[in-house]
PDB file of C-alpha atoms in Angstrom:
ATOM      1  CA  ALA A   1      57.387   7.769 -65.244  1.00 82.00           C
ATOM      2  CA  GLN A   2      58.769   5.660 -62.918  1.00 90.00           C
ATOM      3  CA  LYS A   3      57.160   3.878 -59.820  1.00 94.00           C
ATOM      4  CA  VAL A   4      57.488   2.252 -56.916  1.00 96.00           C
ATOM      5  CA  THR A   5      54.844   0.530 -54.922  1.00 96.00           C
ATOM      6  CA  GLN A   6      55.295  -1.503 -52.090  1.00 96.00           C
ATOM      7  CA  ALA A   7      51.695  -2.806 -51.509  1.00 94.00           C
ATOM      8  CA  GLN A   8      52.533  -4.010 -47.934  1.00 96.00           C
ATOM      9  CA  THR A   9      52.011  -1.179 -45.497  1.00 94.00           C
ATOM     10  CA  GLU A  10      53.143  -2.984 -42.405  1.00 96.00           C
ATOM     11  CA  ILE A  11      54.050  -6.530 -41.478  1.00 97.00           C
ATOM     12  CA  SER A  12      54.447  -8.361 -38.154  1.00 97.00           C
ATOM     13  CA  VAL A  13      55.866 -11.493 -37.560  1.00 97.00           C
ATOM     14  CA  VAL A  14      57.045 -13.954 -35.231  1.00 97.00           C
ATOM     15  CA  GLU A  15      61.668 -13.960 -34.808  1.00 97.00           C
ATOM     16  CA  LYS A  16      62.108 -16.829 -36.776  1.00 97.00           C
ATOM     17  CA  GLU A  17      59.878 -17.286 -39.541  1.00 97.00           C
ATOM     18  CA  ASP A  18      60.890 -16.283 -42.959  1.00 97.00           C
ATOM     19  CA  VAL A  19      58.797 -12.936 -44.577  1.00 98.00           C
ATOM     20  CA  THR A  20      58.948 -11.420 -48.200  1.00 98.00           C
ATOM     21  CA  LEU A  21      58.501  -7.861 -48.689  1.00 98.00           C
ATOM     22  CA  ASP A  22      56.877  -7.274 -52.182  1.00 98.00           C
ATOM     23  CA  CYS A  23      58.145  -4.581 -54.361  1.00 98.00           C
ATOM     24  CA  VAL A  24      56.669  -4.069 -58.043  1.00 98.00           C
ATOM     25  CA  TYR A  25      57.385  -1.212 -60.042  1.00 97.00           C
ATOM     26  CA  GLU A  26      57.120   0.933 -62.921  1.00 96.00           C
ATOM     27  CA  THR A  27      59.682   2.301 -65.689  1.00 94.00           C
ATOM     28  CA  ARG A  28      59.792   3.134 -69.337  1.00 92.00           C
ATOM     29  CA  ASP A  29      63.741   2.598 -69.628  1.00 89.00           C
ATOM     30  CA  THR A  30      65.502  -0.504 -70.724  1.00 88.00           C
ATOM     31  CA  THR A  31      68.311  -0.180 -68.391  1.00 90.00           C
ATOM     32  CA  TYR A  32      67.760   1.265 -64.615  1.00 92.00           C
ATOM     33  CA  TYR A  33      68.766   0.076 -61.289  1.00 92.00           C
ATOM     34  CA  LEU A  34      66.843  -1.336 -58.345  1.00 94.00           C
ATOM     35  CA  PHE A  35      67.434  -1.006 -54.867  1.00 94.00           C
ATOM     36  CA  TRP A  36      66.745  -1.641 -51.185  1.00 96.00           C
ATOM     37  CA  TYR A  37      67.026   0.052 -47.967  1.00 95.00           C
ATOM     38  CA  LYS A  38      66.458  -0.534 -44.620  1.00 96.00           C
ATOM     39  CA  GLN A  39      65.898   2.151 -42.032  1.00 94.00           C
ATOM     40  CA  PRO A  40      66.495   1.170 -38.502  1.00 92.00           C
ATOM     41  CA  PRO A  41      64.531   2.844 -35.530  1.00 88.00           C
ATOM     42  CA  SER A  42      68.213   5.580 -35.878  1.00 85.00           C
ATOM     43  CA  GLY A  43      66.648   7.054 -39.343  1.00 85.00           C
ATOM     44  CA  GLU A  44      69.413   6.873 -41.288  1.00 86.00           C
ATOM     45  CA  LEU A  45      68.272   4.673 -44.350  1.00 91.00           C
ATOM     46  CA  VAL A  46      71.277   1.450 -45.233  1.00 91.00           C
ATOM     47  CA  PHE A  47      72.051   0.567 -48.173  1.00 90.00           C
ATOM     48  CA  LEU A  48      70.903  -3.006 -48.975  1.00 93.00           C
ATOM     49  CA  ILE A  49      71.290  -4.243 -52.268  1.00 91.00           C
ATOM     50  CA  ARG A  50      71.572  -2.268 -55.736  1.00 89.00           C
ATOM     51  CA  ARG A  51      70.262  -4.606 -59.047  1.00 90.00           C
ATOM     52  CA  ASN A  52      70.930  -3.696 -62.847  1.00 89.00           C
ATOM     53  CA  SER A  53      68.209  -4.587 -64.538  1.00 91.00           C
ATOM     54  CA  PHE A  54      70.172  -6.621 -67.093  1.00 88.00           C
ATOM     55  CA  ASP A  55      70.904  -8.884 -64.380  1.00 85.00           C
ATOM     56  CA  GLU A  56      68.348 -11.460 -63.298  1.00 82.00           C
ATOM     57  CA  GLN A  57      70.153 -13.902 -61.293  1.00 82.00           C
ATOM     58  CA  ASN A  58      68.882 -13.747 -57.528  1.00 84.00           C
ATOM     59  CA  GLU A  59      71.198 -12.368 -55.349  1.00 86.00           C
ATOM     60  CA  ILE A  60      71.317 -14.232 -51.687  1.00 87.00           C
ATOM     61  CA  SER A  61      73.560 -12.656 -48.642  1.00 89.00           C
ATOM     62  CA  GLY A  62      73.345 -14.291 -45.419  1.00 93.00           C
ATOM     63  CA  ARG A  63      69.866 -14.481 -44.616  1.00 95.00           C
ATOM     64  CA  TYR A  64      68.417 -11.884 -47.292  1.00 96.00           C
ATOM     65  CA  SER A  65      68.078 -12.947 -50.179  1.00 95.00           C
ATOM     66  CA  TRP A  66      66.771 -10.750 -53.513  1.00 95.00           C
ATOM     67  CA  ASN A  67      64.194 -12.176 -56.263  1.00 95.00           C
ATOM     68  CA  PHE A  68      64.017  -9.986 -59.653  1.00 94.00           C
ATOM     69  CA  GLN A  69      61.545 -10.706 -62.005  1.00 94.00           C
ATOM     70  CA  LYS A  70      61.452  -8.645 -65.367  1.00 92.00           C
ATOM     71  CA  SER A  71      58.632 -10.581 -66.860  1.00 93.00           C
ATOM     72  CA  THR A  72      56.430  -9.311 -63.518  1.00 95.00           C
ATOM     73  CA  SER A  73      58.249  -5.866 -63.022  1.00 96.00           C
ATOM     74  CA  SER A  74      59.430  -7.096 -59.140  1.00 96.00           C
ATOM     75  CA  PHE A  75      62.040  -6.747 -56.783  1.00 96.00           C
ATOM     76  CA  ASN A  76      61.163  -8.636 -53.433  1.00 97.00           C
ATOM     77  CA  PHE A  77      63.387  -8.749 -50.414  1.00 97.00           C
ATOM     78  CA  THR A  78      63.126 -12.444 -48.311  1.00 97.00           C
ATOM     79  CA  ILE A  79      64.651 -12.662 -44.533  1.00 97.00           C
ATOM     80  CA  THR A  80      64.970 -16.056 -43.819  1.00 97.00           C
ATOM     81  CA  ALA A  81      65.189 -16.687 -39.907  1.00 97.00           C
ATOM     82  CA  SER A  82      63.834 -13.230 -39.172  1.00 97.00           C
ATOM     83  CA  GLN A  83      65.343 -11.493 -35.622  1.00 97.00           C
ATOM     84  CA  VAL A  84      64.172  -8.322 -33.870  1.00 96.00           C
ATOM     85  CA  VAL A  85      67.533  -6.511 -34.723  1.00 95.00           C
ATOM     86  CA  ASP A  86      65.565  -6.774 -38.762  1.00 97.00           C
ATOM     87  CA  SER A  87      62.521  -4.948 -37.145  1.00 97.00           C
ATOM     88  CA  ALA A  88      62.396  -1.662 -39.360  1.00 97.00           C
ATOM     89  CA  VAL A  89      60.864  -0.047 -42.135  1.00 96.00           C
ATOM     90  CA  TYR A  90      62.623  -1.664 -45.430  1.00 97.00           C
ATOM     91  CA  PHE A  91      62.379   0.613 -48.585  1.00 96.00           C
ATOM     92  CA  CYS A  92      62.497  -0.238 -52.454  1.00 97.00           C
ATOM     93  CA  ALA A  93      64.091   2.499 -54.992  1.00 95.00           C
ATOM     94  CA  LEU A  94      64.393   2.413 -58.630  1.00 94.00           C
ATOM     95  CA  SER A  95      66.930   4.615 -60.527  1.00 90.00           C
ATOM     96  CA  GLU A  96      67.696   5.467 -64.208  1.00 84.00           C
ATOM     97  CA  ALA A  97      70.539   3.750 -65.649  1.00 78.00           C
ATOM     98  CA  ARG A  98      72.108   6.477 -66.880  1.00 73.00           C
ATOM     99  CA  ARG A  99      75.181   8.352 -66.722  1.00 70.00           C
ATOM    100  CA  GLY A 100      75.751  10.395 -63.824  1.00 68.00           C
ATOM    101  CA  ALA A 101      73.981  11.138 -60.893  1.00 68.00           C
ATOM    102  CA  GLN A 102      70.138  10.008 -60.737  1.00 79.00           C
ATOM    103  CA  LYS A 103      67.200  10.365 -58.595  1.00 86.00           C
ATOM    104  CA  LEU A 104      66.344   7.961 -56.563  1.00 90.00           C
ATOM    105  CA  VAL A 105      62.132   7.163 -56.990  1.00 92.00           C
ATOM    106  CA  PHE A 106      61.119   4.913 -53.236  1.00 94.00           C
ATOM    107  CA  GLY A 107      57.840   3.148 -52.733  1.00 95.00           C
ATOM    108  CA  GLN A 108      56.125   4.361 -49.914  1.00 94.00           C
ATOM    109  CA  GLY A 109      57.676   1.480 -47.210  1.00 95.00           C
ATOM    110  CA  THR A 110      57.427  -1.384 -45.757  1.00 96.00           C
ATOM    111  CA  ARG A 111      57.149  -1.466 -41.218  1.00 96.00           C
ATOM    112  CA  LEU A 112      58.455  -4.802 -40.312  1.00 98.00           C
ATOM    113  CA  THR A 113      58.059  -5.486 -36.640  1.00 97.00           C
ATOM    114  CA  ILE A 114      60.150  -9.183 -35.412  1.00 97.00           C
ATOM    115  CA  ASN A 115      58.325  -9.944 -32.186  1.00 96.00           C
ATOM    116  CA  PRO A 116      60.620 -11.961 -30.024  1.00 94.00           C
TER     117      PRO A 116
ATOM    118  CA  GLY B   1      84.738  12.399 -42.649  1.00 54.00           C
ATOM    119  CA  ALA B   2      83.205   9.248 -42.942  1.00 75.00           C
ATOM    120  CA  GLY B   3      80.135   9.115 -43.224  1.00 90.00           C
ATOM    121  CA  VAL B   4      76.972  12.026 -44.622  1.00 94.00           C
ATOM    122  CA  SER B   5      77.117  14.685 -41.985  1.00 95.00           C
ATOM    123  CA  GLN B   6      73.588  16.388 -41.796  1.00 96.00           C
ATOM    124  CA  SER B   7      72.937  19.867 -39.227  1.00 97.00           C
ATOM    125  CA  PRO B   8      70.795  20.848 -36.975  1.00 97.00           C
ATOM    126  CA  SER B   9      69.589  16.979 -36.750  1.00 95.00           C
ATOM    127  CA  ASN B  10      66.795  18.801 -34.945  1.00 96.00           C
ATOM    128  CA  LYS B  11      65.030  21.919 -35.967  1.00 97.00           C
ATOM    129  CA  VAL B  12      61.863  23.534 -34.361  1.00 98.00           C
ATOM    130  CA  THR B  13      61.143  27.175 -36.000  1.00 97.00           C
ATOM    131  CA  GLU B  14      58.085  29.282 -36.154  1.00 97.00           C
ATOM    132  CA  LYS B  15      55.837  29.383 -38.944  1.00 97.00           C
ATOM    133  CA  GLY B  16      56.820  31.967 -41.459  1.00 97.00           C
ATOM    134  CA  LYS B  17      60.419  32.137 -40.733  1.00 98.00           C
ATOM    135  CA  ASP B  18      63.110  31.051 -42.516  1.00 98.00           C
ATOM    136  CA  VAL B  19      65.290  28.243 -41.865  1.00 98.00           C
ATOM    137  CA  GLU B  20      68.511  26.184 -43.465  1.00 98.00           C
ATOM    138  CA  LEU B  21      69.500  22.674 -43.283  1.00 98.00           C
ATOM    139  CA  ARG B  22      73.362  21.396 -43.898  1.00 97.00           C
ATOM    140  CA  CYS B  23      74.531  18.766 -45.288  1.00 97.00           C
ATOM    141  CA  ASP B  24      78.416  17.445 -45.542  1.00 96.00           C
ATOM    142  CA  PRO B  25      78.925  15.334 -48.150  1.00 94.00           C
ATOM    143  CA  ILE B  26      80.695  12.255 -48.177  1.00 92.00           C
ATOM    144  CA  SER B  27      84.738  13.653 -49.652  1.00 90.00           C
ATOM    145  CA  GLY B  28      85.237  12.723 -53.321  1.00 86.00           C
ATOM    146  CA  HIS B  29      81.642  11.957 -53.903  1.00 89.00           C
ATOM    147  CA  THR B  30      80.645  13.893 -56.902  1.00 87.00           C
ATOM    148  CA  ALA B  31      76.940  13.983 -56.472  1.00 90.00           C
ATOM    149  CA  LEU B  32      74.770  15.512 -53.635  1.00 94.00           C
ATOM    150  CA  TYR B  33      71.032  14.778 -53.304  1.00 95.00           C
ATOM    151  CA  TRP B  34      68.332  16.114 -51.143  1.00 97.00           C
ATOM    152  CA  TYR B  35      65.038  13.963 -50.489  1.00 96.00           C
ATOM    153  CA  ARG B  36      62.020  14.795 -47.770  1.00 96.00           C
ATOM    154  CA  GLN B  37      60.357  12.282 -45.849  1.00 95.00           C
ATOM    155  CA  SER B  38      57.181  13.222 -44.125  1.00 90.00           C
ATOM    156  CA  LEU B  39      55.481  11.510 -41.815  1.00 80.00           C
ATOM    157  CA  GLY B  40      53.686   8.141 -42.354  1.00 69.00           C
ATOM    158  CA  GLN B  41      55.248   9.207 -46.255  1.00 73.00           C
ATOM    159  CA  GLY B  42      57.830   7.512 -48.678  1.00 80.00           C
ATOM    160  CA  LEU B  43      61.204   9.502 -49.277  1.00 91.00           C
ATOM    161  CA  GLU B  44      60.625  12.203 -52.069  1.00 93.00           C
ATOM    162  CA  PHE B  45      63.230  13.612 -54.273  1.00 93.00           C
ATOM    163  CA  LEU B  46      63.596  17.648 -53.805  1.00 96.00           C
ATOM    164  CA  ILE B  47      67.130  18.486 -55.701  1.00 95.00           C
ATOM    165  CA  TYR B  48      70.295  16.700 -56.791  1.00 91.00           C
ATOM    166  CA  PHE B  49      74.076  18.383 -57.102  1.00 92.00           C
ATOM    167  CA  GLN B  50      76.128  16.764 -60.196  1.00 88.00           C
ATOM    168  CA  GLY B  51      79.607  18.121 -60.185  1.00 83.00           C
ATOM    169  CA  ASN B  52      79.586  21.379 -62.250  1.00 82.00           C
ATOM    170  CA  SER B  53      76.303  20.558 -64.316  1.00 85.00           C
ATOM    171  CA  ALA B  54      72.838  22.580 -63.359  1.00 87.00           C
ATOM    172  CA  PRO B  55      71.040  21.102 -60.339  1.00 91.00           C
ATOM    173  CA  ASP B  56      68.130  19.235 -61.222  1.00 91.00           C
ATOM    174  CA  LYS B  57      65.487  21.189 -59.020  1.00 93.00           C
ATOM    175  CA  SER B  58      62.523  19.025 -60.240  1.00 91.00           C
ATOM    176  CA  GLY B  59      61.504  17.862 -57.118  1.00 93.00           C
ATOM    177  CA  LEU B  60      60.969  21.088 -55.082  1.00 96.00           C
ATOM    178  CA  PRO B  61      57.443  21.675 -54.132  1.00 94.00           C
ATOM    179  CA  SER B  62      57.498  25.407 -54.513  1.00 95.00           C
ATOM    180  CA  ASP B  63      59.400  28.586 -54.728  1.00 96.00           C
ATOM    181  CA  ARG B  64      60.048  28.605 -51.016  1.00 97.00           C
ATOM    182  CA  PHE B  65      62.268  25.808 -52.004  1.00 98.00           C
ATOM    183  CA  SER B  66      66.060  26.693 -52.685  1.00 97.00           C
ATOM    184  CA  ALA B  67      69.232  25.070 -52.320  1.00 96.00           C
ATOM    185  CA  GLU B  68      73.093  25.463 -53.425  1.00 95.00           C
ATOM    186  CA  ARG B  69      76.369  23.225 -53.588  1.00 93.00           C
ATOM    187  CA  THR B  70      79.470  25.658 -52.370  1.00 86.00           C
ATOM    188  CA  GLY B  71      82.707  24.441 -53.932  1.00 81.00           C
ATOM    189  CA  GLY B  72      81.499  21.149 -55.032  1.00 76.00           C
ATOM    190  CA  SER B  73      81.209  20.387 -51.217  1.00 89.00           C
ATOM    191  CA  VAL B  74      79.087  21.423 -48.318  1.00 95.00           C
ATOM    192  CA  SER B  75      75.122  22.106 -49.489  1.00 96.00           C
ATOM    193  CA  THR B  76      72.179  24.205 -47.996  1.00 97.00           C
ATOM    194  CA  LEU B  77      69.042  23.576 -48.295  1.00 98.00           C
ATOM    195  CA  THR B  78      67.014  26.607 -47.228  1.00 98.00           C
ATOM    196  CA  ILE B  79      62.758  27.272 -46.785  1.00 98.00           C
ATOM    197  CA  GLN B  80      62.212  30.465 -46.743  1.00 98.00           C
ATOM    198  CA  ARG B  81      58.564  31.501 -45.079  1.00 98.00           C
ATOM    199  CA  THR B  82      58.215  27.524 -43.386  1.00 98.00           C
ATOM    200  CA  GLN B  83      54.703  26.049 -43.122  1.00 97.00           C
ATOM    201  CA  GLN B  84      53.421  23.593 -40.994  1.00 95.00           C
ATOM    202  CA  GLU B  85      52.810  21.340 -43.911  1.00 94.00           C
ATOM    203  CA  ASP B  86      56.908  21.309 -44.398  1.00 96.00           C
ATOM    204  CA  SER B  87      57.237  19.303 -40.941  1.00 96.00           C
ATOM    205  CA  ALA B  88      59.558  16.562 -41.988  1.00 96.00           C
ATOM    206  CA  VAL B  89      62.741  14.883 -41.775  1.00 96.00           C
ATOM    207  CA  TYR B  90      65.572  16.177 -44.694  1.00 97.00           C
ATOM    208  CA  LEU B  91      67.787  13.596 -45.743  1.00 96.00           C
ATOM    209  CA  CYS B  92      70.949  14.011 -48.063  1.00 96.00           C
ATOM    210  CA  ALA B  93      72.837  11.941 -49.825  1.00 94.00           C
ATOM    211  CA  SER B  94      76.135  11.453 -51.740  1.00 92.00           C
ATOM    212  CA  SER B  95      77.523   9.249 -54.236  1.00 88.00           C
ATOM    213  CA  LEU B  96      80.232   8.222 -56.808  1.00 81.00           C
ATOM    214  CA  GLU B  97      77.704   8.785 -59.467  1.00 66.00           C
ATOM    215  CA  GLN B  98      74.802   5.595 -58.922  1.00 58.00           C
ATOM    216  CA  TYR B  99      76.872   3.208 -56.594  1.00 65.00           C
ATOM    217  CA  GLY B 100      77.174   3.493 -53.321  1.00 70.00           C
ATOM    218  CA  TYR B 101      74.004   6.335 -52.275  1.00 85.00           C
ATOM    219  CA  THR B 102      75.030   7.466 -48.476  1.00 90.00           C
ATOM    220  CA  PHE B 103      72.610   8.760 -46.180  1.00 92.00           C
ATOM    221  CA  GLY B 104      72.995  10.811 -43.469  1.00 93.00           C
ATOM    222  CA  SER B 105      70.918  10.510 -40.686  1.00 92.00           C
ATOM    223  CA  GLY B 106      68.612  13.740 -41.421  1.00 94.00           C
ATOM    224  CA  THR B 107      67.215  16.854 -40.065  1.00 96.00           C
ATOM    225  CA  ARG B 108      63.589  16.498 -38.519  1.00 96.00           C
ATOM    226  CA  LEU B 109      62.179  19.782 -39.154  1.00 97.00           C
ATOM    227  CA  THR B 110      58.847  21.088 -36.969  1.00 97.00           C
ATOM    228  CA  VAL B 111      57.178  24.011 -38.530  1.00 97.00           C
ATOM    229  CA  VAL B 112      54.861  25.763 -34.964  1.00 96.00           C
TER     230      VAL B 112
END
């Protein structure tokens, strides 16, 4: 069975601090996808990244970076120089990589608050 | 439309009544998913449709829940004899296979 664990329920930091959101996953599949989504107060889930299990290269997009380590089954997300607009609930998710539609298995989410 | 549209955005219903929640996916997206987000909980998979294949209903919590997708497009999630524990935000998403799931804004259901 697949499982995603986000151990940090809530994180609160001061603006401009760096913050890392942890994600640990469990799967028996040899190929899979990992995702991060942002859910701002408006409620809509915003796609941030999809990572194939074959690709362990770290990814950087502006102030966002992702560290994928297959050896520890982790896919952590770091925000550098955080801003108030980064305040949201962040979800890590996992899916099989078989052809066709596959359901996402989500973690419980981490509520991130950036204080001015 | 440009995004996934869900209606209504909010629904308050009395316990025991039936409700229907609607999802209009992005045109051309072959897959459609329903998830539920209860207060303080993560997102729970309910059901997904992929083209003409039989839907994966493995996440439906009880036989009071059902969903259909007409013409490979619009989907309706029906909850019969609603209970207070059904109160949640119901999210719909669509995708072209697994690339780029797009979620709607959800329907907030309150059962009183």
